[in-house]
mmCIF file of N, CA, C and O and ligand atoms in Angstrom:
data_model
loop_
_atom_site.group_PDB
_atom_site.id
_atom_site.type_symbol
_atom_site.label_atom_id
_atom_site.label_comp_id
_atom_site.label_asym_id
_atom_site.label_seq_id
_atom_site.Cartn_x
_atom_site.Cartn_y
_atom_site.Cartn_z
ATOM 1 N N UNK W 1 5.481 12.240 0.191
ATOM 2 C CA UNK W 1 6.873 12.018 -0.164
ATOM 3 C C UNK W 1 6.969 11.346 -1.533
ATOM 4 O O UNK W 1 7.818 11.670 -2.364
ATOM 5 N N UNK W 2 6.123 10.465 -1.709
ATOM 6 C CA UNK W 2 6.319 9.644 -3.211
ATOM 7 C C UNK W 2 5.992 10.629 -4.236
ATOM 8 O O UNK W 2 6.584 10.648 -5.315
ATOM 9 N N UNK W 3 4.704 11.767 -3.807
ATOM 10 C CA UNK W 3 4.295 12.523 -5.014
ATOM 11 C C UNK W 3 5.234 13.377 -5.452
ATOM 12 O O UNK W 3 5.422 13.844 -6.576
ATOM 13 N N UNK W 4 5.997 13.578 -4.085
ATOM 14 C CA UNK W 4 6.710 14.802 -4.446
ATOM 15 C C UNK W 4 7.953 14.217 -5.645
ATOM 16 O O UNK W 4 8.394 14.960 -6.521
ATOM 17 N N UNK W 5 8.433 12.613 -5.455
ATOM 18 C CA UNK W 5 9.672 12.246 -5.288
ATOM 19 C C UNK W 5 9.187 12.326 -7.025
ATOM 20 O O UNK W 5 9.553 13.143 -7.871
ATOM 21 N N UNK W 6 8.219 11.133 -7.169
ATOM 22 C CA UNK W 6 7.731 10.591 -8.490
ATOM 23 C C UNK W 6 6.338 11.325 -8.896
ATOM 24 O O UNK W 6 5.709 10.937 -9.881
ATOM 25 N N UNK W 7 6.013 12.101 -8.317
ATOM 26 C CA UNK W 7 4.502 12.393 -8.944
ATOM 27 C C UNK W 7 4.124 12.929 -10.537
ATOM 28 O O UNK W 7 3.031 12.841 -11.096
ATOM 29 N N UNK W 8 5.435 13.531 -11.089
ATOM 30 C CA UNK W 8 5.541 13.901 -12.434
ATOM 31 C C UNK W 8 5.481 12.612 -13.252
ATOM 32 O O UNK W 8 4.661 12.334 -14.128
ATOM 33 N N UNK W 9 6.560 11.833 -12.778
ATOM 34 C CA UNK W 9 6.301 10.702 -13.898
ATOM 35 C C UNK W 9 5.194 9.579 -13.622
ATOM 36 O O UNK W 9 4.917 8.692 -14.429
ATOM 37 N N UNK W 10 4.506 9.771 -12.163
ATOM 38 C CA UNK W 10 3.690 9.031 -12.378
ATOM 39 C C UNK W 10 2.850 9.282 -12.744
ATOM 40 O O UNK W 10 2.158 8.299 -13.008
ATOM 41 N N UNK W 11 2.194 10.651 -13.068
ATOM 42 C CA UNK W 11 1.506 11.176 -13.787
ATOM 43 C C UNK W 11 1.221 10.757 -15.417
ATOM 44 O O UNK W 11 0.100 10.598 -15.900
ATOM 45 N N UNK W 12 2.511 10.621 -16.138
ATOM 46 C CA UNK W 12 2.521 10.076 -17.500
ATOM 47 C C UNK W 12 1.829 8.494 -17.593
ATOM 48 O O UNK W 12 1.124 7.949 -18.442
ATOM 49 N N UNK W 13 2.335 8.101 -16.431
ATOM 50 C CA UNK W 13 2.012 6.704 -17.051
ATOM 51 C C UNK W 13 0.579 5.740 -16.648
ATOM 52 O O UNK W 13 0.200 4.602 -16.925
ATOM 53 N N UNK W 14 0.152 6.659 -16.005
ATOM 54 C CA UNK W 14 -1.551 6.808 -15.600
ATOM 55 C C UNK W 14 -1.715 5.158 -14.179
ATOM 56 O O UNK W 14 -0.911 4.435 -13.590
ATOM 57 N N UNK W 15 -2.885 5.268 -14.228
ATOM 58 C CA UNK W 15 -3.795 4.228 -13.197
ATOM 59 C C UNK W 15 -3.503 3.214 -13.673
ATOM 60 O O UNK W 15 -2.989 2.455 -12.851
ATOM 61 N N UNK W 16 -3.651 2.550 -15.333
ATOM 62 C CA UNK W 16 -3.673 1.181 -15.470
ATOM 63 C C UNK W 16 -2.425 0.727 -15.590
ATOM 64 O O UNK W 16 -2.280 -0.495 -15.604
ATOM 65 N N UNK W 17 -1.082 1.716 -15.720
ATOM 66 C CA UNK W 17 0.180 1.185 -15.524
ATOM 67 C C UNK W 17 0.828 0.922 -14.362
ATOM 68 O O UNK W 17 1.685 0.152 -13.930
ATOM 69 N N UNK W 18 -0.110 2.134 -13.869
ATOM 70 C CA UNK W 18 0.863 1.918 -12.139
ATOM 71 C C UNK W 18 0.170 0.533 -11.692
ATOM 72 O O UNK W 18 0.875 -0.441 -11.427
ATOM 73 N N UNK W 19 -1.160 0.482 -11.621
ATOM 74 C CA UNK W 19 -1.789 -0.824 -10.789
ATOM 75 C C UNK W 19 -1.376 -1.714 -11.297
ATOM 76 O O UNK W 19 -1.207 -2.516 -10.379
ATOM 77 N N UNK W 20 -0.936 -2.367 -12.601
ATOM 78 C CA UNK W 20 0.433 -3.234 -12.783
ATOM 79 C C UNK W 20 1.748 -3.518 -12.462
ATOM 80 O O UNK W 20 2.556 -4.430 -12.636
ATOM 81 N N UNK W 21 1.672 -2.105 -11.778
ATOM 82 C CA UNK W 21 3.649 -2.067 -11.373
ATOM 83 C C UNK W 21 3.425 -2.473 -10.303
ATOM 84 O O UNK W 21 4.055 -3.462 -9.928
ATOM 85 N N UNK W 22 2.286 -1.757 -9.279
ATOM 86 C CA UNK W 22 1.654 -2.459 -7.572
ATOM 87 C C UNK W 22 1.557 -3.771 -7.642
ATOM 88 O O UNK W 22 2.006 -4.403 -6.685
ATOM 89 N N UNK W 23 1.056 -4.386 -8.583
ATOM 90 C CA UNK W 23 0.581 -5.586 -8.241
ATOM 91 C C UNK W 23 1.857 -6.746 -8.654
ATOM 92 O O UNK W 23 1.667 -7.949 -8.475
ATOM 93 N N UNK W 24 2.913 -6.313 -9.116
ATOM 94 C CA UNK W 24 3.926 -7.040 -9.588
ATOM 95 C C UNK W 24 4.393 -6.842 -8.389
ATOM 96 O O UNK W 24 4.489 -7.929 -7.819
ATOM 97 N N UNK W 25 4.836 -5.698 -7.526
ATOM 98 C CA UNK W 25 5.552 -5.582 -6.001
ATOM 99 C C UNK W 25 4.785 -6.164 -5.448
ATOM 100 O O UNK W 25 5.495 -6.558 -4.523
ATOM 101 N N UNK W 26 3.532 -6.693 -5.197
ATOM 102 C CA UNK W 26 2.639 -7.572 -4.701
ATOM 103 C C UNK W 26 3.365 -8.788 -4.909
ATOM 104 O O UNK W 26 3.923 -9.283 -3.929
ATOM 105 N N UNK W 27 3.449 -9.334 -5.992
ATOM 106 C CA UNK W 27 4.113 -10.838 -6.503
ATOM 107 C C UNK W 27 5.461 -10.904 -5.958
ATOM 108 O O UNK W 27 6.001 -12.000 -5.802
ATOM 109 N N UNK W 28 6.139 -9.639 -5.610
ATOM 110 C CA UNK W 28 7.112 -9.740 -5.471
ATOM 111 C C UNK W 28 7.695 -10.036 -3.531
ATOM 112 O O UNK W 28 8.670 -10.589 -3.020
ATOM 113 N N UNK W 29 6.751 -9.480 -3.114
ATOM 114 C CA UNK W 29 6.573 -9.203 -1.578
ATOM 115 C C UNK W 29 6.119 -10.960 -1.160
ATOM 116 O O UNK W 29 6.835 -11.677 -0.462
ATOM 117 N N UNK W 30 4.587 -11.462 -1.862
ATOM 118 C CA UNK W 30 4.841 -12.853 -1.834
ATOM 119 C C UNK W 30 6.066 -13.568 -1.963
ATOM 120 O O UNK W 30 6.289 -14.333 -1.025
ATOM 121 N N UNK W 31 6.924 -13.530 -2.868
ATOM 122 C CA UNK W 31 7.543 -14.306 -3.341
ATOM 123 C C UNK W 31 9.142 -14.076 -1.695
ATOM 124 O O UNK W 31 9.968 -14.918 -1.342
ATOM 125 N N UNK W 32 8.932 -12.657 -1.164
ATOM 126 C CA UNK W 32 9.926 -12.596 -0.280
ATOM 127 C C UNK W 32 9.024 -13.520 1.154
ATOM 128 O O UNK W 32 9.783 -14.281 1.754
ATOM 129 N N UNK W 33 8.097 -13.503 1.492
ATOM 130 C CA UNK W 33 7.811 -14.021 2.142
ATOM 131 C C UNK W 33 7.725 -15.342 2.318
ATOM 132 O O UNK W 33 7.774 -15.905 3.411
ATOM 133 N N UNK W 34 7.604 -15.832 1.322
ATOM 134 C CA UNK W 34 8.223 -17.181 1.469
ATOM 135 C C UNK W 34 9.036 -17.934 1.483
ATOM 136 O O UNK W 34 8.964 -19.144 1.696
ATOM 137 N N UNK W 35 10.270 -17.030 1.160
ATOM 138 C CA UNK W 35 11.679 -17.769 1.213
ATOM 139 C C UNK W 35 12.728 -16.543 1.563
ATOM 140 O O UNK W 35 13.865 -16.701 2.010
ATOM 141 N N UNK W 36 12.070 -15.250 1.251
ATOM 142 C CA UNK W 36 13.285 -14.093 1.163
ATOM 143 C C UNK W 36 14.119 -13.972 2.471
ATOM 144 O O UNK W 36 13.693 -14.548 3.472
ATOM 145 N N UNK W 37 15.042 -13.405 2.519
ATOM 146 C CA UNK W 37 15.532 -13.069 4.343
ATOM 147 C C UNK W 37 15.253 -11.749 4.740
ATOM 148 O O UNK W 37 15.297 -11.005 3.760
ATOM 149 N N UNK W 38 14.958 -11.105 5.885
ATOM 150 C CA UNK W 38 14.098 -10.253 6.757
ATOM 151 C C UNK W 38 14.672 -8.904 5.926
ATOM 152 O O UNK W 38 13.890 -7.953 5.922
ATOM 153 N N UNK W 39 16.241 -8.674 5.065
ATOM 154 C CA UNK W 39 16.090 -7.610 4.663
ATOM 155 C C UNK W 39 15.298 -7.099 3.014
ATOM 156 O O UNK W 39 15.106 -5.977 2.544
ATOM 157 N N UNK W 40 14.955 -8.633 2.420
ATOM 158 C CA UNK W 40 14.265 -8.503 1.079
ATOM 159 C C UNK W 40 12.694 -8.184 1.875
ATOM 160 O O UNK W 40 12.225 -7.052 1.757
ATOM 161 N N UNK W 41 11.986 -9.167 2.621
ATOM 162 C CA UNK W 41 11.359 -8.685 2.710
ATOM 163 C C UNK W 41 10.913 -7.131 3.513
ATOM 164 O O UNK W 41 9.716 -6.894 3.674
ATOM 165 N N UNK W 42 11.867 -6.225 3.941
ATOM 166 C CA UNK W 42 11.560 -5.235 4.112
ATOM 167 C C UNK W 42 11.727 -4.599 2.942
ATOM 168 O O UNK W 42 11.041 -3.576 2.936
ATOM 169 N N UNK W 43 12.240 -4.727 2.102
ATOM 170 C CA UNK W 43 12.963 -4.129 0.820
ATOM 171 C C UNK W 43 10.815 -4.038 0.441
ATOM 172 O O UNK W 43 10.022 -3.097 0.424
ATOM 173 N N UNK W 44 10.681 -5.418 0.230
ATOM 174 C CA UNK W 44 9.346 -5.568 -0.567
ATOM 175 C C UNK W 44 8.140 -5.171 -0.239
ATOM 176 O O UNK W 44 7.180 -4.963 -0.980
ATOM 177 N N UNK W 45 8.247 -5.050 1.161
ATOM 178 C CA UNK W 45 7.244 -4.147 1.874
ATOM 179 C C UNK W 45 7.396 -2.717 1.536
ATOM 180 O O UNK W 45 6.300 -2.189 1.349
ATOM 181 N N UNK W 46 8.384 -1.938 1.399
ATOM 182 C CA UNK W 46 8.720 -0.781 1.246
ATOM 183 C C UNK W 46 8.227 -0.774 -0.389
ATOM 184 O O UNK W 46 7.543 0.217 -0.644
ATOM 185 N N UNK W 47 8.430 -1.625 -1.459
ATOM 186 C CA UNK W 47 7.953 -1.675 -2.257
ATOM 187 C C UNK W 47 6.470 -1.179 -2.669
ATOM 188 O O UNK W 47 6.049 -0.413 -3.536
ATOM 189 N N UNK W 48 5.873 -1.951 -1.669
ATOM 190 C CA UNK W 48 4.904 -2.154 -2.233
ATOM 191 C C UNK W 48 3.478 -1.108 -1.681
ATOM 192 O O UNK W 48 2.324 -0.902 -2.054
ATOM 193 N N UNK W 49 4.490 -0.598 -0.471
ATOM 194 C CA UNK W 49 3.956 0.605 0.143
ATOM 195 C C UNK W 49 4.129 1.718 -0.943
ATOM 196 O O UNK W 49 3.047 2.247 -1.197
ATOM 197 N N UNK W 50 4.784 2.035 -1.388
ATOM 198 C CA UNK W 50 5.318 3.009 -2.119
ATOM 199 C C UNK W 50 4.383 2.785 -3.263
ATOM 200 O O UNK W 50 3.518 3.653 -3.379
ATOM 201 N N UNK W 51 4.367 1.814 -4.132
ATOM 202 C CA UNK W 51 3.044 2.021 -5.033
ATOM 203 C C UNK W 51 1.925 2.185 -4.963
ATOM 204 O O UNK W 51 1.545 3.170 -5.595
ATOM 205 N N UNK W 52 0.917 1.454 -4.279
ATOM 206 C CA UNK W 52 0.430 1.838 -3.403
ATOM 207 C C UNK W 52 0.165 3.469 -2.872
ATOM 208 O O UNK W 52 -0.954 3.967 -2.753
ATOM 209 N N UNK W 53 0.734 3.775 -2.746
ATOM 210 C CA UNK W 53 0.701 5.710 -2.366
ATOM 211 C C UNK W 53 1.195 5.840 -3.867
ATOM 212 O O UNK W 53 0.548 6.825 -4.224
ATOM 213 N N UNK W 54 1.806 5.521 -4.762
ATOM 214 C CA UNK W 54 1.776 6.213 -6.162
ATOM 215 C C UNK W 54 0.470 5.839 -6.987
ATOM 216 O O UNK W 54 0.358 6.217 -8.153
ATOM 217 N N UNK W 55 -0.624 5.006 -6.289
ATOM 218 C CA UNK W 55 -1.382 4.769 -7.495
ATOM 219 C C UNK W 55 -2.678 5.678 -6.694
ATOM 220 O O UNK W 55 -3.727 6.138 -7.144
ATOM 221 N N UNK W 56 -2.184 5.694 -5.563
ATOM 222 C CA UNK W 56 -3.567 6.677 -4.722
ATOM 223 C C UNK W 56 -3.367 8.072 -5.500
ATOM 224 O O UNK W 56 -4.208 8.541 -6.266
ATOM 225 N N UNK W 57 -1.813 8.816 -5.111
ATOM 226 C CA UNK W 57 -1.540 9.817 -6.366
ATOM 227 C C UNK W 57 -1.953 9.734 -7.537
ATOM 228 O O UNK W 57 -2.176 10.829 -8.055
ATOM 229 N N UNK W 58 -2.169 8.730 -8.244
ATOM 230 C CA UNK W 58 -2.502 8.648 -9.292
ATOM 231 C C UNK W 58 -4.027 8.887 -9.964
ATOM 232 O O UNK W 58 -4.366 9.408 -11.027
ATOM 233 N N UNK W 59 -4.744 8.313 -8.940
ATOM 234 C CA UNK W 59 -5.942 8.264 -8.386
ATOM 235 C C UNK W 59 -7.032 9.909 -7.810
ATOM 236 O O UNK W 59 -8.199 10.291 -7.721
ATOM 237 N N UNK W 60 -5.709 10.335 -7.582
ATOM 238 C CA UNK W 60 -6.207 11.845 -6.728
ATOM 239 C C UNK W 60 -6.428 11.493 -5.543
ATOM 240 O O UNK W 60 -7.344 11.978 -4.879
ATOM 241 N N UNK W 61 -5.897 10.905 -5.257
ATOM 242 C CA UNK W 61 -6.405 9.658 -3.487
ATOM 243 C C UNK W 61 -5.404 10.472 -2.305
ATOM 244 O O UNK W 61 -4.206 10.286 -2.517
ATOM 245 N N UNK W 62 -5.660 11.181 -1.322
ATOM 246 C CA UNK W 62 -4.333 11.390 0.108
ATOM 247 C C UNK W 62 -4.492 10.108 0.411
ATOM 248 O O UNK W 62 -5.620 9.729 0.726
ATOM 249 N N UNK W 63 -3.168 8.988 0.373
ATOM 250 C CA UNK W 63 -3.141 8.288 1.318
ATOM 251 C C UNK W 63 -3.373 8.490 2.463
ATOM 252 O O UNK W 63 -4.265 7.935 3.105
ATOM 253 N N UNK W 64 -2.688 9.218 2.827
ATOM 254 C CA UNK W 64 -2.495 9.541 4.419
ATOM 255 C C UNK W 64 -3.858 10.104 4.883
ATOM 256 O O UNK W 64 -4.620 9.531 5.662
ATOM 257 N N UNK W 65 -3.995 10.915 4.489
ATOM 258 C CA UNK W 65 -5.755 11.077 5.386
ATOM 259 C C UNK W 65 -6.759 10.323 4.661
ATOM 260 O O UNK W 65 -7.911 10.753 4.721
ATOM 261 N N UNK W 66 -6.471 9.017 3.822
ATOM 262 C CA UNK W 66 -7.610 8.221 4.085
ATOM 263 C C UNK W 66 -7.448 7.142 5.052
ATOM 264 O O UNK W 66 -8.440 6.639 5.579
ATOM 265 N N UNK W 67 -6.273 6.756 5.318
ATOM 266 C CA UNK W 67 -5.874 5.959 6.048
ATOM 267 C C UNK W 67 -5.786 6.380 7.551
ATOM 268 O O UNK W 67 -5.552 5.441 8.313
ATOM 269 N N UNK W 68 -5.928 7.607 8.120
ATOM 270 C CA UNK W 68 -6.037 9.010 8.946
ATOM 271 C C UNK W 68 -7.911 8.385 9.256
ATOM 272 O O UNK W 68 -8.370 7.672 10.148
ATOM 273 N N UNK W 69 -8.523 9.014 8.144
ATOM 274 C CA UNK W 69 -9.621 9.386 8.326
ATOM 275 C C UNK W 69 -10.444 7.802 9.037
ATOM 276 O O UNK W 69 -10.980 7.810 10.145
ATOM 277 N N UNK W 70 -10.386 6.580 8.157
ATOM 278 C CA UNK W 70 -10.901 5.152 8.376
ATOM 279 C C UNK W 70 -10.131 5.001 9.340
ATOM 280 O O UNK W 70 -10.928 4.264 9.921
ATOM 281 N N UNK W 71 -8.821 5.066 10.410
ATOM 282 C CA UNK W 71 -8.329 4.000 10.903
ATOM 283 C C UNK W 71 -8.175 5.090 12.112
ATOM 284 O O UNK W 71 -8.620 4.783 13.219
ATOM 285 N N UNK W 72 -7.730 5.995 11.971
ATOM 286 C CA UNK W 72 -7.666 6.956 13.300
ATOM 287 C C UNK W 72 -7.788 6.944 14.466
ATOM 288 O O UNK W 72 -7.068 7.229 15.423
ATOM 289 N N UNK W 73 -8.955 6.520 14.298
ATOM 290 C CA UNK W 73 -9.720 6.674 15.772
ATOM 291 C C UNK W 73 -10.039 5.383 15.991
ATOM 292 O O UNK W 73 -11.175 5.362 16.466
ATOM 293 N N UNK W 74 -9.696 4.535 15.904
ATOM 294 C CA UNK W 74 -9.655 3.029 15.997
ATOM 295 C C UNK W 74 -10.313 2.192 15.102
ATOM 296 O O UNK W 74 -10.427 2.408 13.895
ATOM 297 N N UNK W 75 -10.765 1.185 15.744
ATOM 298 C CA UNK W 75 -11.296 0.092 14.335
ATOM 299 C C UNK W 75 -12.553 0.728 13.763
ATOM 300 O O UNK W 75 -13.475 1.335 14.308
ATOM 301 N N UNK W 76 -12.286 0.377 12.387
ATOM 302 C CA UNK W 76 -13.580 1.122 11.877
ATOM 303 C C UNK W 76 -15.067 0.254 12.235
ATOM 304 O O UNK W 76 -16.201 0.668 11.992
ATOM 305 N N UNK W 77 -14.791 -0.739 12.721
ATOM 306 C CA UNK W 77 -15.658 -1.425 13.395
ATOM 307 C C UNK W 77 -16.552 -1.001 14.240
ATOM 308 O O UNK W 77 -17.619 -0.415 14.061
ATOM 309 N N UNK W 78 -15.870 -1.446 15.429
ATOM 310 C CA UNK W 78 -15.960 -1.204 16.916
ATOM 311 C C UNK W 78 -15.356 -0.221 17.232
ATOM 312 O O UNK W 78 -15.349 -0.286 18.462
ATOM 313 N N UNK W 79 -14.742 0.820 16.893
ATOM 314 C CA UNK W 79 -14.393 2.029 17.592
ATOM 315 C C UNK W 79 -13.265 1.787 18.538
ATOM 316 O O UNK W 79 -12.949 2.850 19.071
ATOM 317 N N UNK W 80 -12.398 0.580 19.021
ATOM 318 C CA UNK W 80 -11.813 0.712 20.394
ATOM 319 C C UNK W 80 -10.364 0.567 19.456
ATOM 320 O O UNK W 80 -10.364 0.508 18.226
ATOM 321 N N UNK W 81 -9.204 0.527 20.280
ATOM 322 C CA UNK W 81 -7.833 0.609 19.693
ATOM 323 C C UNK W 81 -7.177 -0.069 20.802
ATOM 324 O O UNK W 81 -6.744 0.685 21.673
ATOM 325 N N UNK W 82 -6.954 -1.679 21.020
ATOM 326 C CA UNK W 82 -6.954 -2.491 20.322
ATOM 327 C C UNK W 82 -8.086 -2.939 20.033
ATOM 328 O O UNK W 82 -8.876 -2.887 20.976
ATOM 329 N N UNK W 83 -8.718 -3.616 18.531
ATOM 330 C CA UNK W 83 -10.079 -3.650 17.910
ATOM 331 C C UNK W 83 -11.078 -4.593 19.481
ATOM 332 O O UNK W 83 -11.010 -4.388 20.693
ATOM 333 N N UNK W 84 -11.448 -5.044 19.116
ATOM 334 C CA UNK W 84 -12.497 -5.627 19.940
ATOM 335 C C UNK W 84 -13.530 -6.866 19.004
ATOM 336 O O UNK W 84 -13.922 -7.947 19.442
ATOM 337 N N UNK W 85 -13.733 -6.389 17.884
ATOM 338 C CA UNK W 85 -14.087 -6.796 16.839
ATOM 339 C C UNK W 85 -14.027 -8.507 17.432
ATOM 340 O O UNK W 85 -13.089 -9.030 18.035
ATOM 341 N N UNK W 86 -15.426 -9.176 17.013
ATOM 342 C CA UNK W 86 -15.600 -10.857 17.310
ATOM 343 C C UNK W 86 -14.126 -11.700 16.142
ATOM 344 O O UNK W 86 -14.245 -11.709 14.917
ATOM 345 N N UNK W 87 -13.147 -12.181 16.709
ATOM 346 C CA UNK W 87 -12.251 -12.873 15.724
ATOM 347 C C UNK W 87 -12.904 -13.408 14.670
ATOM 348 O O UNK W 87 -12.586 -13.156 13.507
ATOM 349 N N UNK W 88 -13.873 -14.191 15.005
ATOM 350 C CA UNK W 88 -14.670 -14.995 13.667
ATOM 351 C C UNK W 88 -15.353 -13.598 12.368
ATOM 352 O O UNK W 88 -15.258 -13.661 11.142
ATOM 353 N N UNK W 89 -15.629 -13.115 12.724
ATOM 354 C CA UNK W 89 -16.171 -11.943 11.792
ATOM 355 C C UNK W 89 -14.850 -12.025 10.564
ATOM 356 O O UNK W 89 -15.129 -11.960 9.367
ATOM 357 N N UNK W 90 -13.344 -12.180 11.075
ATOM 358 C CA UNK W 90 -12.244 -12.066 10.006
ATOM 359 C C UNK W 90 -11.021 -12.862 10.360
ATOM 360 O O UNK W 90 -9.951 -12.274 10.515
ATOM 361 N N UNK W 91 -11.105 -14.061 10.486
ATOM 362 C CA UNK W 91 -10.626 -14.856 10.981
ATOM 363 C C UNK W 91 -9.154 -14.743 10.186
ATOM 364 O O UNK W 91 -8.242 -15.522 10.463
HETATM 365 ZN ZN1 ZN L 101 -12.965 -3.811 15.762
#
C-alpha cells in the first residue's frame, strides 16, 4: 500500500533520506508516548509504520513477507506462538 501510494517519490529521495524521515517519526512516536493522548500516539505509530515499509521499499525489502517469513510461524526462537522463550534472554 505505501509503494503503491508513495513508491515514485520515494524512489527520488533514496535510503539515506528516508532513514532520516523514519527516524524523526521515531523521535516523534517517543515524544507521543510520553505525554501524547491515545489518538497522537496512534497517529505516531501509524507514522512510523509507514516509513518503515517506505524505507524497506526503498531498500528492495517486502515488508510483509519478511515479517511473514521470520515471525509466521511463531517465535523465531522457540518456534511456539505464544513465545516460550526464557524472559531473562530479553528482559
Ligand atoms: Zn520464543
Amino acid at each position: 500500500m505505501i509503494r503503491q501510494t508513495y513508491g515514485a517519490k520515494d524512489a527520488h529521495r533514496g535510503v539515506d533520506g528516508t532513514f532520516m524521515w523514519f527516524m524523526q517519526e521515531v523521535g516523534e512516536l517517543a515524544t507521543a508516548l510520553r505525554g501524547g493522548s491515545a489518538a497522537e500516539r496512534a497517529h505516531e505509530f501509524a507514522d512510523v509504520l509507514a516509513w518503515l515499509a517506505t524505507l524497506a521499499n526503498v531498500c528492495g525489502v517486502n515488508l510483509e513477507d519478511a515479517v511473514r517469513h521470520k515471525y509466521g510461524g511463531g517465535c523465531p526462537g522457540c518456534g511456539a506462538s505464544p513465545c516460550r522463550c526464557d524472559q531473562s534472554e530479553k528482559p
